Short mmCIF file of C-alpha atoms in Angstrom, two decimals:
data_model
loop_
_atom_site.label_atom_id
_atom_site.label_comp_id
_atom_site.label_asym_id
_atom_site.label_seq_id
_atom_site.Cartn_x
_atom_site.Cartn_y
_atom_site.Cartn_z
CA UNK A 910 149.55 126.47 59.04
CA UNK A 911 151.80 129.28 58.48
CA UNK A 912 149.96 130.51 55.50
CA UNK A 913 146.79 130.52 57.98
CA UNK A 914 148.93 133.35 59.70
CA UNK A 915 149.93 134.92 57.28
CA UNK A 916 146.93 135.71 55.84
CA UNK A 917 145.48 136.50 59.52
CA UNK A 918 148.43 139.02 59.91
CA UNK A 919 147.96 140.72 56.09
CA UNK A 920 144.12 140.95 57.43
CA UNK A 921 145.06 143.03 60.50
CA UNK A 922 147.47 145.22 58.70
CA UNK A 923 144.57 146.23 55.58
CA UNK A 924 142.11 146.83 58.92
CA UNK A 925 144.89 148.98 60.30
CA UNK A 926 145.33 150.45 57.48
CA UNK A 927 141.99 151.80 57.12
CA UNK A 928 141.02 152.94 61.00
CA UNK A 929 141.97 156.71 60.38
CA UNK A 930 139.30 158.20 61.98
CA UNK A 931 136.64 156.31 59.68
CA UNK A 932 137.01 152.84 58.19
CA UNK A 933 137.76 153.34 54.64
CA UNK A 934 137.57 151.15 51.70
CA UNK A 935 141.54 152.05 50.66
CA UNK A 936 143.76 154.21 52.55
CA UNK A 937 145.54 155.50 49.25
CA UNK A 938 142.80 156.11 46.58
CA UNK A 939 139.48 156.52 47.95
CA UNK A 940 140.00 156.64 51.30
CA UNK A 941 136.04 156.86 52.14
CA UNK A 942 133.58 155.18 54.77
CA UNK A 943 131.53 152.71 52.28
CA UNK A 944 128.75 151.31 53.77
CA UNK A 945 129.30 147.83 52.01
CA UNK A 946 132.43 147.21 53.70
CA UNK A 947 131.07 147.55 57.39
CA UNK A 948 128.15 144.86 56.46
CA UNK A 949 131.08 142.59 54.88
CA UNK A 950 133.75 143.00 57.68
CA UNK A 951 132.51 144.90 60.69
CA UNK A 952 132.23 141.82 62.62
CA UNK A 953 136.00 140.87 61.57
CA UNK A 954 137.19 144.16 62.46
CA UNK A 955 135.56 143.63 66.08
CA UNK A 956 136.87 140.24 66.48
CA UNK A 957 140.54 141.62 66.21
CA UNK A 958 139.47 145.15 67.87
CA UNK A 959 137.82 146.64 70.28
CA UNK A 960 135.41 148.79 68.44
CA UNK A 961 132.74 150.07 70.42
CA UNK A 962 133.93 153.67 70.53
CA UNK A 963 134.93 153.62 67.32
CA UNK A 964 131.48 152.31 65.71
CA UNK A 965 129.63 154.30 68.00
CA UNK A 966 131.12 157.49 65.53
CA UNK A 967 131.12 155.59 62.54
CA UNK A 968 126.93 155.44 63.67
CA UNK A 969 126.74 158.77 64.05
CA UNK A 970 129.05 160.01 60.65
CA UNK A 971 125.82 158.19 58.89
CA UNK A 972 123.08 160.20 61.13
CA UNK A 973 125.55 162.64 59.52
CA UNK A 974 125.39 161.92 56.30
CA UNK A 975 121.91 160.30 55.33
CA UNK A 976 119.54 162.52 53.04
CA UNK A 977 115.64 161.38 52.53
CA UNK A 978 115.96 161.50 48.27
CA UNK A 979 118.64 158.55 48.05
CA UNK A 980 120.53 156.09 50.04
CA UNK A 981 124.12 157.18 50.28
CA UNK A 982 127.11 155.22 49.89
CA UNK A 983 129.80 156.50 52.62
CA UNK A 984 129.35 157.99 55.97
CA UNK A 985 130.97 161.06 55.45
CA UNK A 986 128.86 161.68 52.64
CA UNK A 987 130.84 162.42 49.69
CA UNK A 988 128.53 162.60 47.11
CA UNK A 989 128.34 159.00 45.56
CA UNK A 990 124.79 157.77 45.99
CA UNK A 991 124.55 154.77 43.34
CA UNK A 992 124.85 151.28 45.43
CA UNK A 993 122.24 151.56 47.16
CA UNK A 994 120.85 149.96 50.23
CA UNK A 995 123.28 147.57 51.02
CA UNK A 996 125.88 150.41 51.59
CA UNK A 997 123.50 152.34 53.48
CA UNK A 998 121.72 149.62 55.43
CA UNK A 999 125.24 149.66 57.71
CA UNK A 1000 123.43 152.31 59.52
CA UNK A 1001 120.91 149.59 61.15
CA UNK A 1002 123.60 146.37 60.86
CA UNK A 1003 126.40 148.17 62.78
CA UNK A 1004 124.16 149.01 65.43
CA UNK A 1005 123.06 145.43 65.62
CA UNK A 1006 126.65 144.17 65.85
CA UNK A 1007 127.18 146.89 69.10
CA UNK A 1008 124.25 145.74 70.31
CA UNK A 1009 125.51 141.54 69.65
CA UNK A 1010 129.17 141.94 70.22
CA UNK A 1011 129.16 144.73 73.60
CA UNK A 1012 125.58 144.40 74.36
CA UNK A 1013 124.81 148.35 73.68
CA UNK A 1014 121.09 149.06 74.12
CA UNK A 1015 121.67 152.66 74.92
CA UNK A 1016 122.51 153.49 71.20
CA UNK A 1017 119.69 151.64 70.11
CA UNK A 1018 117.38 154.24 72.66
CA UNK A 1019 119.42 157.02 71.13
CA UNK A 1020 118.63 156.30 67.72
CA UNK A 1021 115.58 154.37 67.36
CA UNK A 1022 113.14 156.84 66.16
CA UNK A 1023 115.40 157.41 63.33
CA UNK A 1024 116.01 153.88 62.26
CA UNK A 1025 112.16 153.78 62.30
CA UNK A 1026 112.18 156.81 59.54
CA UNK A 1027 115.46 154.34 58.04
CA UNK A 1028 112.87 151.85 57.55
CA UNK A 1029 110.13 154.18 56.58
CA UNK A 1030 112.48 155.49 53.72
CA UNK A 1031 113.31 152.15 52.60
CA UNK A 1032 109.75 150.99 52.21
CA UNK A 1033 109.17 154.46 50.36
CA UNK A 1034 111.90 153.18 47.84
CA UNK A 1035 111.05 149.41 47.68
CA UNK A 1036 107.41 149.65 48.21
CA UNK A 1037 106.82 145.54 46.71
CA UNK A 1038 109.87 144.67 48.72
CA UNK A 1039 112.39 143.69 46.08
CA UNK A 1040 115.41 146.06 46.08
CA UNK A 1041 115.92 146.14 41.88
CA UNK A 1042 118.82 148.89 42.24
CA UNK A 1043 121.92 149.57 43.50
CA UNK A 1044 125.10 147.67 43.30
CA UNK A 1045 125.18 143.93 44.64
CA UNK A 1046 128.00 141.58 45.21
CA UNK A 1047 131.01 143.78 43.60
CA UNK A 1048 134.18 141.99 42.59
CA UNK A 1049 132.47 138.67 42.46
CA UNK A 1050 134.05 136.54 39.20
CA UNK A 1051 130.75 136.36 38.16
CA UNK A 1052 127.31 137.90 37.90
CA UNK A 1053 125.07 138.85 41.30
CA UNK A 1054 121.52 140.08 40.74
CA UNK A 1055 121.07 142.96 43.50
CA UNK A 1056 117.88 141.98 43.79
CA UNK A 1057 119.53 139.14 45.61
CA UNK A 1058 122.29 140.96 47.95
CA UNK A 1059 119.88 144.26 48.06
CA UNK A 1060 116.54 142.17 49.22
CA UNK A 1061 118.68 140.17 51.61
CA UNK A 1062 120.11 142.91 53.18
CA UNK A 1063 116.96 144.78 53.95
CA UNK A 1064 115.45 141.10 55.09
CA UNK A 1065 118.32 141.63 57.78
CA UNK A 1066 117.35 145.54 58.31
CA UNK A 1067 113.68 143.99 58.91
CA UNK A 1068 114.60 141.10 61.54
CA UNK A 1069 116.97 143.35 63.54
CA UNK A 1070 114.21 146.16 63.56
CA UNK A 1071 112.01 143.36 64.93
CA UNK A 1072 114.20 142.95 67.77
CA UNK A 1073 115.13 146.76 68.29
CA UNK A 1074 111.39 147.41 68.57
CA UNK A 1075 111.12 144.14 71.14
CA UNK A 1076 113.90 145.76 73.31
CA UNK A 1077 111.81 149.05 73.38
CA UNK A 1078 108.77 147.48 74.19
CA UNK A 1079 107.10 148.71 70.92
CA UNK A 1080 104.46 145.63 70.11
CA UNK A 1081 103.15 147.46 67.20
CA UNK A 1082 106.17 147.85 65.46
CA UNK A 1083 107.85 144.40 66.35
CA UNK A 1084 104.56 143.11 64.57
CA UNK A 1085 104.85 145.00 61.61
CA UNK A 1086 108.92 143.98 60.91
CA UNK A 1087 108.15 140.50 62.09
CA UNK A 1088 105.44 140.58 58.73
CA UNK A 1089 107.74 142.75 57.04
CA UNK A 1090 110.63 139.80 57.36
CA UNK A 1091 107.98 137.52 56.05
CA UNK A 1092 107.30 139.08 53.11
CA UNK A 1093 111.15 139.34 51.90
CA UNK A 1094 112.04 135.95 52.65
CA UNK A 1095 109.37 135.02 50.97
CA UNK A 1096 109.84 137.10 47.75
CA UNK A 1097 113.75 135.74 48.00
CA UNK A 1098 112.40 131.97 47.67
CA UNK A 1099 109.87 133.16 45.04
CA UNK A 1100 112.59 134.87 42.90
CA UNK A 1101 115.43 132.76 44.30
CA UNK A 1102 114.91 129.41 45.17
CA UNK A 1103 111.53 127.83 44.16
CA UNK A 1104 112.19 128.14 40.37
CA UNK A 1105 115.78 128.01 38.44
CA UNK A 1106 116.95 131.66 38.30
CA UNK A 1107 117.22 133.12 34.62
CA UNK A 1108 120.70 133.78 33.07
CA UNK A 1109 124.23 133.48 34.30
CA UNK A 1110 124.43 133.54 38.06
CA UNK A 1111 127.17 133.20 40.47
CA UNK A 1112 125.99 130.04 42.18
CA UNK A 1113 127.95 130.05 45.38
CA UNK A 1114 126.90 133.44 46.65
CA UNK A 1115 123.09 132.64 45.47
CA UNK A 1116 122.84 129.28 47.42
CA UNK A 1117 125.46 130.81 50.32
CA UNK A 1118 122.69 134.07 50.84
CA UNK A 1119 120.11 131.83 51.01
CA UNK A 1120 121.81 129.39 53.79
CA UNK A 1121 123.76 132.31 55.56
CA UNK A 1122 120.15 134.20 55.95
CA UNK A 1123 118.14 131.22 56.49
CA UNK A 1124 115.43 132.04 53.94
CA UNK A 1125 115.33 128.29 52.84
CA UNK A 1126 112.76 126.03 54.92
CA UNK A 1127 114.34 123.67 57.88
CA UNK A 1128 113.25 120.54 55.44
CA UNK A 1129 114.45 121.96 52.04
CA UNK A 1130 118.61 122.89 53.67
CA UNK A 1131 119.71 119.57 52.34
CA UNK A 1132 118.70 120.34 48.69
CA UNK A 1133 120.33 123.99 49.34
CA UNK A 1134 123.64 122.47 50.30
CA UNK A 1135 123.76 120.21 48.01
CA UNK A 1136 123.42 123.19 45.48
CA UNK A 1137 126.21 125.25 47.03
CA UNK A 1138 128.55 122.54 47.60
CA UNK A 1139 127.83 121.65 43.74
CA UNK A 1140 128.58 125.10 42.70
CA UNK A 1141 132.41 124.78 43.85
CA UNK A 1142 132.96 122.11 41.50
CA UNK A 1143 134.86 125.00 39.37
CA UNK A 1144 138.17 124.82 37.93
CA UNK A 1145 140.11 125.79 41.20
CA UNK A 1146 137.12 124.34 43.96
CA UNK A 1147 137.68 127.71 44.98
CA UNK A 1148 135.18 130.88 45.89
CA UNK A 1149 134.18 133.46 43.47
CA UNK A 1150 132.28 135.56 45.70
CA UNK A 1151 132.48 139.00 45.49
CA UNK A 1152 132.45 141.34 49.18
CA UNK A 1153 129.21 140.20 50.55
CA UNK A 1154 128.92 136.57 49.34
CA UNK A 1155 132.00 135.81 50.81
CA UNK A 1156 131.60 136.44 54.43
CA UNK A 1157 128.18 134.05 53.24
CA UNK A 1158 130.19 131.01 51.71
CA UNK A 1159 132.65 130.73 54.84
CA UNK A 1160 129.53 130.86 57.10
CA UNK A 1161 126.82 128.81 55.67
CA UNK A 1162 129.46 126.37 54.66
CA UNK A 1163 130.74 126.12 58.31
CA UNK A 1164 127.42 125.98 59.90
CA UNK A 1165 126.56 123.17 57.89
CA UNK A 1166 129.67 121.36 59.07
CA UNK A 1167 131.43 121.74 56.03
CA UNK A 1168 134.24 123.90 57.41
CA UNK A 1169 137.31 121.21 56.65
CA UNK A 1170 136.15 122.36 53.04
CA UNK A 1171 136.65 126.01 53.65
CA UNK A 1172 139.93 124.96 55.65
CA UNK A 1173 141.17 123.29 52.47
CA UNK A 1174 140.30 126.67 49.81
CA UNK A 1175 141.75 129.53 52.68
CA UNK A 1176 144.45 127.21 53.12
CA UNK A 1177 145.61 126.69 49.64
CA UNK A 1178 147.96 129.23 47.34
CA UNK A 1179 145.89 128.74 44.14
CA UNK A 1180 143.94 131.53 42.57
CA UNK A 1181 141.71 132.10 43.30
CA UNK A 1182 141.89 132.62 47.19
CA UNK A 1183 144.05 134.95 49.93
CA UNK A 1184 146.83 132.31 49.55
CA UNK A 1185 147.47 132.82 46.20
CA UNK A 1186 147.76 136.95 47.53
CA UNK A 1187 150.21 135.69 50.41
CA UNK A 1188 152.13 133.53 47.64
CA UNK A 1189 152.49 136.74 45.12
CA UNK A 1190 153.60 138.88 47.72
CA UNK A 1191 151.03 140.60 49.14
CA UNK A 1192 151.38 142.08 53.11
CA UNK A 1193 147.56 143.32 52.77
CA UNK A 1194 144.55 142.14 51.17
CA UNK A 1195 143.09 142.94 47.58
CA UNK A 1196 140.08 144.03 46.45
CA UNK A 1197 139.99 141.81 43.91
CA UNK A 1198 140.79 138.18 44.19
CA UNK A 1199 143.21 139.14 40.85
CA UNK A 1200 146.14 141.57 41.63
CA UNK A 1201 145.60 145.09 40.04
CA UNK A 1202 148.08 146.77 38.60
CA UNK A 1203 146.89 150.33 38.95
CA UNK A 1204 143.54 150.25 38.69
CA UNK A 1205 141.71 148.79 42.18
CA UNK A 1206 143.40 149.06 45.21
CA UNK A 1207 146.03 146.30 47.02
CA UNK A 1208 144.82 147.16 50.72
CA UNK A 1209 141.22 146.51 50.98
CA UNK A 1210 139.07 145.51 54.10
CA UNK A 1211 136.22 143.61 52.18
CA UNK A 1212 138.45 140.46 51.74
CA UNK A 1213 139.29 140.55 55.61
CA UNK A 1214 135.92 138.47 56.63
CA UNK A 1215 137.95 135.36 56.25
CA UNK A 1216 139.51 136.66 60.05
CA UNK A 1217 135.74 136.58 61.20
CA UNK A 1218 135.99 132.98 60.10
CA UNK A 1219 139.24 132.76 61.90
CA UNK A 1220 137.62 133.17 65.20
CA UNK A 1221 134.34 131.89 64.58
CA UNK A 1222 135.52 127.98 62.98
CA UNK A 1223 138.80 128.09 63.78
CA UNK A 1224 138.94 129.09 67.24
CA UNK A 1225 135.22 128.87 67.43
CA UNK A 1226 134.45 131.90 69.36
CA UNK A 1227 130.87 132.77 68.57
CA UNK A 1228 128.78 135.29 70.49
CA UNK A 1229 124.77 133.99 71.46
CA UNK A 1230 122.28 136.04 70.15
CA UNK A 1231 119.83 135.59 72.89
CA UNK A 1232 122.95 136.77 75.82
CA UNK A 1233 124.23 139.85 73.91
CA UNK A 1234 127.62 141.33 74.84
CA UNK A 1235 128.88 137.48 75.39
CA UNK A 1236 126.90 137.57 78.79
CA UNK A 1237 126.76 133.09 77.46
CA UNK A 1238 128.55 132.52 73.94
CA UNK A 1239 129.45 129.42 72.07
CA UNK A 1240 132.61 128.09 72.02
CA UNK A 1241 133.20 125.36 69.61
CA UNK A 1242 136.08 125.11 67.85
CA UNK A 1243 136.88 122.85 64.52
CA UNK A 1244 139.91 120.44 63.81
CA UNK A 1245 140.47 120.37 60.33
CA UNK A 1246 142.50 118.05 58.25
CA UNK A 1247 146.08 118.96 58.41
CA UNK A 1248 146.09 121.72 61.02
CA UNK A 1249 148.10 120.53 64.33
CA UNK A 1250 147.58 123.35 66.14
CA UNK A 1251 145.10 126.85 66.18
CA UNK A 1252 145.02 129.21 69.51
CA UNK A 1253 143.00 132.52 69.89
CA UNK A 1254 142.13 135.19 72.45
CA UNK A 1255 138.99 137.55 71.85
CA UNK A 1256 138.25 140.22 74.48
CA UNK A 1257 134.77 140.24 75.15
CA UNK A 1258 133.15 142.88 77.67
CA UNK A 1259 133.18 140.13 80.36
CA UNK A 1260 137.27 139.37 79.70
CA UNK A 1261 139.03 137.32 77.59
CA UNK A 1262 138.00 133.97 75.91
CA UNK A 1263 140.93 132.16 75.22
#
């Protein structure tokens, strides 16, 4: 599909874009390092990039910038502190993707005593567990509680900590972020998923966290999918996920073998979606799924996880968490519908996969 391109190609440019020295948000407004966009598209950016070096820094600009009386928002600090843990939490989650994508334990030796006072300072703020501040799934088309996006990301803080702490041979601590996991997923299918959640709720990215995270139970996924392939029976079928949930839809869809659905929304020019960008015009992606006339910016990373999707469905490049650094990886590609034809190349640290 030559939209399927096109949209790949207006990806690349926005990460281009916004690789001067740190990965902004916007190269012509803001033009800051927001924590929120390396959990969102990090992985995409490393699947078109070599990024080692260059996240290595990024690391380091939040050793930089982190202060014990708030999360901050952007590594270089520049004095916005009001989303909260899910910007700041791409302190711990970058690391993990070095450590996934290029197998880099040394940074993880370099730093670990710190993200053990991370942690420390994020149990001082959440001491029950449930993040209740900051902001959650921004630009979604319709409400996100953060206590769903917040919780979930410091559930992901906790299970990578686990492993840090196995790779350092630190028992003690591996025990106490193996409980620690427990607890969140816990208070996400207490809050979540074990009774219908209060108010209006965007559905896809509630029932997409919960699948992309694994919080529901092995025997319950059915009942989950169900729910999240209900919740595109919108206007369009399309998403309406905001930054985070929509790296979630394209992958819990997809890993539930539902990715000839996903084909069908990226591949289609109706709004709301990156074809209906590609059909007004657009040579890089939004940061909202609506264009903005002056207000929000026209070149914006956080759309760009649909590239991660790219390689990961499409191509089906998908690194094994168990052989870091694509020492073994999974290669598994999908045909959908109405495409004749995909090809890919990713350089791993062992050479290319083609």
């Amino acid at each position: 599909s030559l939209l399927i391109n096109d949209i790949q190609s207006a990806t690349r440019s926005t990460f281009l874009s916004n690789l001067i020295g740190v990965q902004s948000d916007c190269p012509a407004r803001e033009k800051f390092g927001y924590g929120g966009d390396l959990n969102a598209t990090s992985e995409a950016f490393i699947y078109n990039f070599d990024m080692q070096a260059f996240y290595r820094k990024t690391i380091y600009d939040w050793v930089d910038a982190m202060n014990d009386s708030s999360f901050v928002d952007t590594a270089p600090f520049v004095g916005i502190s009001y989303c909260g843990i899910s910007w700041e939490s791409a302190f711990i989650t970058t690391q993990y993707n070095l450590f996934l994508y290029y197998n880099d334990t040394a940074l993880i030796r370099e730093l670990y005593e710190l993200d053990l006072e991370w942690m420390e300072k994020a149990k001082r703020f959440f001491p029950d567990g449930l993040v209740d501040k900051g902001l959650s799934d921004h630009e979604s088309l319709e409400p996100v509680p953060v206590e769903l996006t917040g919780t979930s990301h410091y559930l992901h803080c906790a299970r990578i900590m686990q492993k840090f702490a196995s790779l350092m041979g630190d028992a003690e601590h591996e025990k106490q972020f193996k409980k620690l996991a427990e607890k969140l997923t816990n208070i996400l299918l207490d809050k979540f998923w074990k009774k219908p959640v209060a108010g209006p709720i965007n559905r896809q990215t509630l029932f997409a966290t919960l699948i992309y995270y694994d919080i529901v139970p092995e025997r319950e996924l059915d009942f989950a999918l169900d729910s999240l392939l209900n919740s595109l029976n919108n206007p369009t079928g399309h998403f309406t996920t905001g930054i985070f949930g929509t790296k979630y839809i394209l992958e819990a869809l997809s890993k539930s073998g539902h990715s000839g659905r996903v084909f069908d929304i990226v591949n289609s020019t109706h709004y709301p979606g990156w074809g209906h960008m590609m059909d007004q015009g657009a040579t890089t992606l939004w940061e909202t799924w609506k264009e903005s006339d002056n207000v929000y910016s026209n070149c914006h990373p956080m759309f760009g996880s649909v590239s991660e999707w790219f390689y990961r469905w499409l191509a089906g490049i998908r690194p094994h968490p168990d052989y870091p650094g694509f020492e073994r990886f999974f290669i598994n590609p999908i045909i959908p519908e109405g495409l004749v034809h995909a090809s890919a190349t990713y350089n791993s640290p062992h050479g290319e996969i083609v």
